[in-house]
Short mmCIF file of C-alpha atoms in Angstrom, two decimals:
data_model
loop_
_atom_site.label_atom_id
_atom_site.label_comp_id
_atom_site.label_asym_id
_atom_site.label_seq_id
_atom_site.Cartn_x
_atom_site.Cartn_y
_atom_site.Cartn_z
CA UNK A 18 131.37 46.69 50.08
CA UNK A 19 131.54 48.23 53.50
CA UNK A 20 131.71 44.55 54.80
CA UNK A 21 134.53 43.51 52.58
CA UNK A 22 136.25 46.96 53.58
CA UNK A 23 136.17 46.17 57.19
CA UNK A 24 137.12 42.18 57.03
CA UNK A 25 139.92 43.27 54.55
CA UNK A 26 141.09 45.97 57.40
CA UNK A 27 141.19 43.51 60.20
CA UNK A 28 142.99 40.96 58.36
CA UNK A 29 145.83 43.33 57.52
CA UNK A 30 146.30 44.25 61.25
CA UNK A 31 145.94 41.08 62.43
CA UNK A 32 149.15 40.30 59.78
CA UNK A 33 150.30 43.50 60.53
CA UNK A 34 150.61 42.07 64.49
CA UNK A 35 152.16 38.50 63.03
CA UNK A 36 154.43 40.28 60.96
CA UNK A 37 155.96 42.85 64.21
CA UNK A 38 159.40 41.97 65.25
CA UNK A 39 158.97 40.52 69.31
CA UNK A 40 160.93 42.70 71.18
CA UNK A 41 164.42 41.40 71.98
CA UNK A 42 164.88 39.82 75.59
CA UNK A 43 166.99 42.29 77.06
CA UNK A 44 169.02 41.78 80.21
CA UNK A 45 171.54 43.85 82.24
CA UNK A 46 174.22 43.36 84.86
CA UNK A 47 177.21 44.65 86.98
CA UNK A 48 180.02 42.73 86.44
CA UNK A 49 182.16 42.88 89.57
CA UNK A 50 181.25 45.86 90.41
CA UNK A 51 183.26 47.29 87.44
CA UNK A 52 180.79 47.84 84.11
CA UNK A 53 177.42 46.87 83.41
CA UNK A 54 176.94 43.85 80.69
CA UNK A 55 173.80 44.43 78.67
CA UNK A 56 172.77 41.44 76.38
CA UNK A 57 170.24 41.07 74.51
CA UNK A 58 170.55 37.07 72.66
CA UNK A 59 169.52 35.27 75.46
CA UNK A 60 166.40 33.74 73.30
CA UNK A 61 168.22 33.85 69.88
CA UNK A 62 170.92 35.62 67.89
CA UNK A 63 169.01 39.01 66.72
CA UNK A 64 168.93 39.21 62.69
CA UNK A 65 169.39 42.64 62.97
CA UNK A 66 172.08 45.26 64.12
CA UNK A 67 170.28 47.03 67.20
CA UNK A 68 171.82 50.54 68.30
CA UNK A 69 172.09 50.68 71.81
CA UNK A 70 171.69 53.17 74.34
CA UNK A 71 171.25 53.86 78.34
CA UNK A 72 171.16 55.88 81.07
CA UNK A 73 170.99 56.26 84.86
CA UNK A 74 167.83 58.02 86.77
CA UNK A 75 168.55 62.19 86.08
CA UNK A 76 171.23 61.63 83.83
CA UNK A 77 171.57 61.70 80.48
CA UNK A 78 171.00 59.27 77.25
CA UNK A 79 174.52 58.03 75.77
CA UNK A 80 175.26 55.67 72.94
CA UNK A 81 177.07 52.60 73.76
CA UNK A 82 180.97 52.47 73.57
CA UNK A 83 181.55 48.86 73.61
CA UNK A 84 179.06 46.32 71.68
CA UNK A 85 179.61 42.32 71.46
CA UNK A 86 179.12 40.89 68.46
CA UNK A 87 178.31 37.52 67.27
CA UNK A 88 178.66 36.65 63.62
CA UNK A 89 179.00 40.36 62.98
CA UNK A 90 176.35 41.28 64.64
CA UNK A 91 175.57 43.18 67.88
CA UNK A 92 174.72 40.72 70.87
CA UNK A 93 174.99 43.11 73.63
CA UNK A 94 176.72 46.36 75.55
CA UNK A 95 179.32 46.80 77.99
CA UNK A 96 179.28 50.18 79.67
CA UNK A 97 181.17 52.20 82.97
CA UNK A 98 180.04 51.41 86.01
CA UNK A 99 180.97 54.22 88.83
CA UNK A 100 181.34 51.92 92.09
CA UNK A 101 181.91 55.02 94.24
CA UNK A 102 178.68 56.63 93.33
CA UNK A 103 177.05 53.14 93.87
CA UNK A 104 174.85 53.44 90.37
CA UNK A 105 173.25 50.13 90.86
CA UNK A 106 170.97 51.48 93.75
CA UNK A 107 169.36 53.69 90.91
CA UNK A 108 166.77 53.00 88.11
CA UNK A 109 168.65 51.84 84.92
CA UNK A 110 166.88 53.06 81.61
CA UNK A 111 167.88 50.63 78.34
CA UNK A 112 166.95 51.83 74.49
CA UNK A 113 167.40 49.65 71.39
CA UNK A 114 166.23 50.81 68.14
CA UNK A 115 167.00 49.02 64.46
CA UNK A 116 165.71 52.40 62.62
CA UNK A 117 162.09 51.32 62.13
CA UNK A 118 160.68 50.12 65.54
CA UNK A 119 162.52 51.29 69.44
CA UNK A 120 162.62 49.01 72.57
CA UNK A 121 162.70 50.30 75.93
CA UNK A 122 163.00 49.00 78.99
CA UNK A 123 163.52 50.02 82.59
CA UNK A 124 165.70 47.63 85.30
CA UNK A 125 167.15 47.81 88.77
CA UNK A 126 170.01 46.59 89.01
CA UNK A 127 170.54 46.30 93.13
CA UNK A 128 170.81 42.20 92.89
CA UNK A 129 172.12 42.04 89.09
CA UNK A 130 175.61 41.55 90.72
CA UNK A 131 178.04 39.15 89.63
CA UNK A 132 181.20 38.59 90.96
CA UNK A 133 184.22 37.73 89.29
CA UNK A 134 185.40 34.06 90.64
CA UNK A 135 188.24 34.11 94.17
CA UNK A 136 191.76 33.89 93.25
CA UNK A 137 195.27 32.68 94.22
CA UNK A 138 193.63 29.55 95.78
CA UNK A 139 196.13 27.67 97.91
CA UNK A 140 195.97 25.05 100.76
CA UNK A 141 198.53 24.70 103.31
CA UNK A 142 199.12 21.69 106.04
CA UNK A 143 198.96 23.70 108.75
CA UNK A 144 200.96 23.48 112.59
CA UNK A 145 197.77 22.11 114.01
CA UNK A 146 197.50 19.14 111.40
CA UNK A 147 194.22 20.85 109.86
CA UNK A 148 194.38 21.57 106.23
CA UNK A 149 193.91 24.86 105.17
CA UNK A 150 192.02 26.26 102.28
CA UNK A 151 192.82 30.24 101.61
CA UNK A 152 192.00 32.54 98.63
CA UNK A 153 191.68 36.57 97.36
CA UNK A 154 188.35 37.80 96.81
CA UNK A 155 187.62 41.80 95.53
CA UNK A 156 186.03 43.48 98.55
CA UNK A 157 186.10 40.72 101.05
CA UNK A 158 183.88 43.07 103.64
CA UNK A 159 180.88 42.75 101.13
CA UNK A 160 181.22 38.91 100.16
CA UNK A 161 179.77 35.67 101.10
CA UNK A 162 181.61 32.49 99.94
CA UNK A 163 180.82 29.24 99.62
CA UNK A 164 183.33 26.11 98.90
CA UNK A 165 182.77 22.85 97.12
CA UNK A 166 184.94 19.92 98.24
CA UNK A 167 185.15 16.48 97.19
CA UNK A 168 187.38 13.55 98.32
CA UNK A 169 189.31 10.95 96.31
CA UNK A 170 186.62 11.94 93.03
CA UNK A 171 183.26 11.38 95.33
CA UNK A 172 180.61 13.89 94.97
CA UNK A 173 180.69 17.74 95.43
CA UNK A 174 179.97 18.62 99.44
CA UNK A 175 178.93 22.56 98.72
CA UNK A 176 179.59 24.55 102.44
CA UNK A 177 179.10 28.15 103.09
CA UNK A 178 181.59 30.19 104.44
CA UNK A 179 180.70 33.23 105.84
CA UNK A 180 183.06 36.66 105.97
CA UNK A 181 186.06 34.56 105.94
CA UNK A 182 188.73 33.89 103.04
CA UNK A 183 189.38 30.55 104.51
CA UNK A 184 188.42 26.97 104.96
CA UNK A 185 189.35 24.31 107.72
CA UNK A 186 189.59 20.62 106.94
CA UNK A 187 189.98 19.04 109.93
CA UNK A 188 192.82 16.30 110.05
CA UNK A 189 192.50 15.30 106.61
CA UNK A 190 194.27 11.71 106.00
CA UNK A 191 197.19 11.48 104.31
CA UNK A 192 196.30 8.49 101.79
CA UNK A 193 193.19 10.83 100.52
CA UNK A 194 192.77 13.62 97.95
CA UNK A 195 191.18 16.29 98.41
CA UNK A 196 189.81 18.70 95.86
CA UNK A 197 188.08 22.24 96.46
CA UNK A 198 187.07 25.39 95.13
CA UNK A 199 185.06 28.49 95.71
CA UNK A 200 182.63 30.68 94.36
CA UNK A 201 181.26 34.57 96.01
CA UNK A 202 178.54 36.68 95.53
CA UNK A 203 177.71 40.45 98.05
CA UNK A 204 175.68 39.66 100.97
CA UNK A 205 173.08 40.97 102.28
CA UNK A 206 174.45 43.83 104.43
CA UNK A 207 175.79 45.22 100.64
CA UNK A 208 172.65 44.85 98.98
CA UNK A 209 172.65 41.49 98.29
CA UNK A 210 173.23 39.42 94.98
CA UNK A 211 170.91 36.76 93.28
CA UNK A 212 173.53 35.41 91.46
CA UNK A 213 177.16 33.70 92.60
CA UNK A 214 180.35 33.93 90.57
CA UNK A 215 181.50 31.30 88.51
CA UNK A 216 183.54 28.41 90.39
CA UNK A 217 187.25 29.27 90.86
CA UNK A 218 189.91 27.17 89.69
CA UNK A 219 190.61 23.84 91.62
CA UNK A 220 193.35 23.55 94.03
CA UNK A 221 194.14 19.95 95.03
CA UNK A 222 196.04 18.54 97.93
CA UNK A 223 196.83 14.59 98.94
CA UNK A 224 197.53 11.07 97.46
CA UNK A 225 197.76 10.70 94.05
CA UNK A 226 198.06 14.57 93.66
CA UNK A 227 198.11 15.41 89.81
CA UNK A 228 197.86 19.54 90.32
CA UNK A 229 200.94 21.27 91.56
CA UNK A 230 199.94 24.47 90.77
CA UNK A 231 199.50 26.84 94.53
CA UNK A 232 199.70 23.89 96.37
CA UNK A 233 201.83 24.31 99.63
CA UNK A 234 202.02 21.17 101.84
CA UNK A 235 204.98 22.41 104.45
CA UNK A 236 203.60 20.68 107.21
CA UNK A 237 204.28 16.67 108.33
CA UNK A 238 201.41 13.83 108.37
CA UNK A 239 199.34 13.20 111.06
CA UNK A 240 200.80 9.55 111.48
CA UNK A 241 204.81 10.81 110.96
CA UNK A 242 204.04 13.67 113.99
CA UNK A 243 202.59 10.77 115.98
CA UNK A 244 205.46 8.65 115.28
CA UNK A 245 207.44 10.75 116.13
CA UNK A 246 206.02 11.71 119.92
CA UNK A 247 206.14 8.25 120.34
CA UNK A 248 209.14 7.87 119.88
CA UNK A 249 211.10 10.83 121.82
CA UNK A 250 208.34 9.39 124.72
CA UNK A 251 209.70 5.90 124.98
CA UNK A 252 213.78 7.30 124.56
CA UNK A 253 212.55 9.25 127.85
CA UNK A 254 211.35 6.96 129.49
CA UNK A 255 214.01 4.29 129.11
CA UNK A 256 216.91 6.72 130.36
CA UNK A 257 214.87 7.44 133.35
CA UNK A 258 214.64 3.99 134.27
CA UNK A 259 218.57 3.84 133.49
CA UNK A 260 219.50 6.79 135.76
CA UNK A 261 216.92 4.98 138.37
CA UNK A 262 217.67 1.88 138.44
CA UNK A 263 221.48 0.64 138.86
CA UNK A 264 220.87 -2.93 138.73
CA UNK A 265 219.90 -2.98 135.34
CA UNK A 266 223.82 -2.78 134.62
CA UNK A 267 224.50 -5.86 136.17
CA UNK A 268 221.57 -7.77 134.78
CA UNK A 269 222.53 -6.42 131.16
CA UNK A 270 226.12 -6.80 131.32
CA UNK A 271 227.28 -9.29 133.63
CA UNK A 272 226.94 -12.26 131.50
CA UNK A 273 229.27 -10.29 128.88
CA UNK A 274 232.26 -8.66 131.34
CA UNK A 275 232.22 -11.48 133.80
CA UNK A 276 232.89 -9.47 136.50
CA UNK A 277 233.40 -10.82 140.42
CA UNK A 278 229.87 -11.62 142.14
CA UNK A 279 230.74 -9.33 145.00
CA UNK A 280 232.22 -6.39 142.96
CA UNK A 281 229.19 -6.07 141.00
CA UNK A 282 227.14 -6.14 144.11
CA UNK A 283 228.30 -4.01 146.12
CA UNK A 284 230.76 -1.66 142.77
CA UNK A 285 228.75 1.63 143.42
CA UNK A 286 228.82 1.27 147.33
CA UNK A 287 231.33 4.24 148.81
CA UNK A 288 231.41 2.52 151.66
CA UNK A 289 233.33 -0.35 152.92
CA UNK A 290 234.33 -1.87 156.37
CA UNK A 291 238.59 -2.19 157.48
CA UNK A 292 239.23 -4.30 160.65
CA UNK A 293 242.02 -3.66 162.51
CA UNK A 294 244.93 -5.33 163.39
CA UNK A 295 247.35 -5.65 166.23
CA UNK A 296 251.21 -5.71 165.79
CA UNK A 297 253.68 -6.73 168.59
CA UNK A 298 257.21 -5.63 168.69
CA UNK A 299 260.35 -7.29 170.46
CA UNK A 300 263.51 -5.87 170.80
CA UNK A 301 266.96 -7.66 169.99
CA UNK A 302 269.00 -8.36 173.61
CA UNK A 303 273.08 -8.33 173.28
CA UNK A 304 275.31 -11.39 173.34
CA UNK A 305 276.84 -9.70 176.89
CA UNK A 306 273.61 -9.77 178.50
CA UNK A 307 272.84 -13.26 177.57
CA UNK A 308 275.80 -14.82 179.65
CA UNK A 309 274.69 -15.15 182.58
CA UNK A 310 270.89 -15.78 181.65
CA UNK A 311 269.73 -19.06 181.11
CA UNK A 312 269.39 -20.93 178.14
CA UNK A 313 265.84 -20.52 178.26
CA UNK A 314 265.83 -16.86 177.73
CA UNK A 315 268.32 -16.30 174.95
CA UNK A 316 265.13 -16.35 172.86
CA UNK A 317 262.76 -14.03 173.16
CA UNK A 318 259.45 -15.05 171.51
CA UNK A 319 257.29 -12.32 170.10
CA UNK A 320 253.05 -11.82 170.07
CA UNK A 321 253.27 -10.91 166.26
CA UNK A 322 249.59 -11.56 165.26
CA UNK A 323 249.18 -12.54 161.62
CA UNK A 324 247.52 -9.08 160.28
CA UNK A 325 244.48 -9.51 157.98
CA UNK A 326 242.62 -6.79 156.38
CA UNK A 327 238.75 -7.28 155.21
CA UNK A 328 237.40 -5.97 152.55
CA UNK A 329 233.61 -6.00 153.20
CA UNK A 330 232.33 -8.24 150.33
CA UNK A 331 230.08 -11.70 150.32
CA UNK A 332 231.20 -13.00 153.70
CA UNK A 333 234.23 -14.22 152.69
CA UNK A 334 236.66 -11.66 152.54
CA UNK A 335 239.83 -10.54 150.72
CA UNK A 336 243.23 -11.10 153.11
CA UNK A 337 246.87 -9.33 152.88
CA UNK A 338 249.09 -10.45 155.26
CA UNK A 339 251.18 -7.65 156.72
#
């Protein structure tokens, strides 16, 4: 009988064991540094209504505020989280009961940080022909960032960016597209974080663009800026050679003006050469005078030279009689 008693015993305990609820998979963390999210449905949904309760190293027990449900029932906690009094550096006490059996747990809560995803993502062509990737992120001081970026629908390139709230690509081309976001999570100077926020909302820039949405493109294309310097270059240039060389008048418009060999030669000379002339004068003698001379004298003949003037030209010359 005493055999029977204790095989009976040991069966009903080792039942009793079978039968006893697992404890629920409890799990905590600080949501951007805002509230604590407590959940406790990471394995299954409970079949029960657990009450929940928690508190912080030397403070007191309090009931939870704010459950989740699922299906009616309670999934999980959200609770106040004082930031100032930084409350993750202390030991974080957990209590869920369903009336006949109590769970308790104890968690730090230094690393179970999660960011909320960076916001107002925009990208601007910038005055230096880099694109430029910029974005808001809650307490940038305490954050280390990391950007995904893919080109014309190839595979994710994941880069980290540290303390900034920007990203450089450098001279992107304008026949690509170019897609990128960002995720955060506190670095190690703030305590550090095992987990990063969700990925923020794509922002996409370049051929074929199908997002409009914070999407600033003020600048000009590599190839137009280049075009462009190319141009004012060569217009430079070419009056330079106008202002430098005179000929190039004559060997563009000649053919069309048909002006005189020697005025185009020598048109934007100041100078030219005048020769001289010499004029002789005679003076008329009276009929009473030119009685008793002899025939031979009654005409007096003058040294009148016939005056030229030269205009210095191609050897030839331009004459005006005077």
């Amino acid at each position: 009988f005493l055999t029977m008693s204790t095989s009976l015993f040991l069966f009903l305990t080792l039942v009793g064991q079978i039968m006893a609820k697992k404890p629920p998979d409890l799990q905590c963390m600080v949501i951007n540094l805002e509230y604590v999210n407590c959940s406790w449905n990471l394995q299954e949904t409970p079949d029960v209504n657990y009450t929940f309760s928690s508190r912080y190293v030397s403070k007191d027990q309090s009931s939870c505020a704010e459950y989740l449900l699922e299906n009616g029932i309670n999934i999980g906690c959200r609770r106040p989280y004082n930031y100032t009094r930084r409350q993750r550096f202390d030991t974080f006490y957990t209590k869920l009961s369903d009336g006949s059996q109590v769970f308790q747990k104890e968690l730090q809560l230094k690393t179970k940080v999660k960011l909320n995803p960076p916001t107002n993502l925009t990208v601007k062509n910038g005055s230096d022909f880099n694109l430029w990737f910029y974005w808001n992120q809650t307490n940038p001081k305490c954050v280390d960032s990391e950007v995904r970026i893919r080109i014309n629908n190839s595979d994710w390139e994941i880069l980290s960016v540290f303390h900034k709230q920007s990203y450089c690509q450098k001279l992107p081309s304008s026949s690509s597209r170019y897609e990128l976001q960002v995720r955060s999570k506190l670095k190690y100077d703030c305590g550090d974080s095992e987990y990063w926020s969700d990925w923020s909302e794509p922002v996409v820039w370049g051929f074929n663009n199908t997002t409009d949405t914070n999407i600033r493109n003020n600048g000009i294309s590599v190839w137009t800026a280049v075009l462009y310097a190319a141009g004012a270059t060569t217009l430079i240039l070419l009056v330079m050679i106008l202002l430098h060389k005179n000929y190039l008048f004559s060997f563009f418009f000649k053919d069309w003006f048909h002006f005189p060999k020697g005025l185009i030669k020598d048109g934007f000379n100041s100078t030219f050469n005048e020769r001289a002339c010499t004029v002789s004068e005679y003076q008329p003698v009276s009929r009473s005078d030119s009685n008793g001379s002899d025939s031979s004298n009654l005409t007096t003949s003058t040294d009148q030279t016939d005056c030229s003037i030269t205009i210095a030209g191609d050897g030839a010359g331009l004459k005006a009689s005077v």
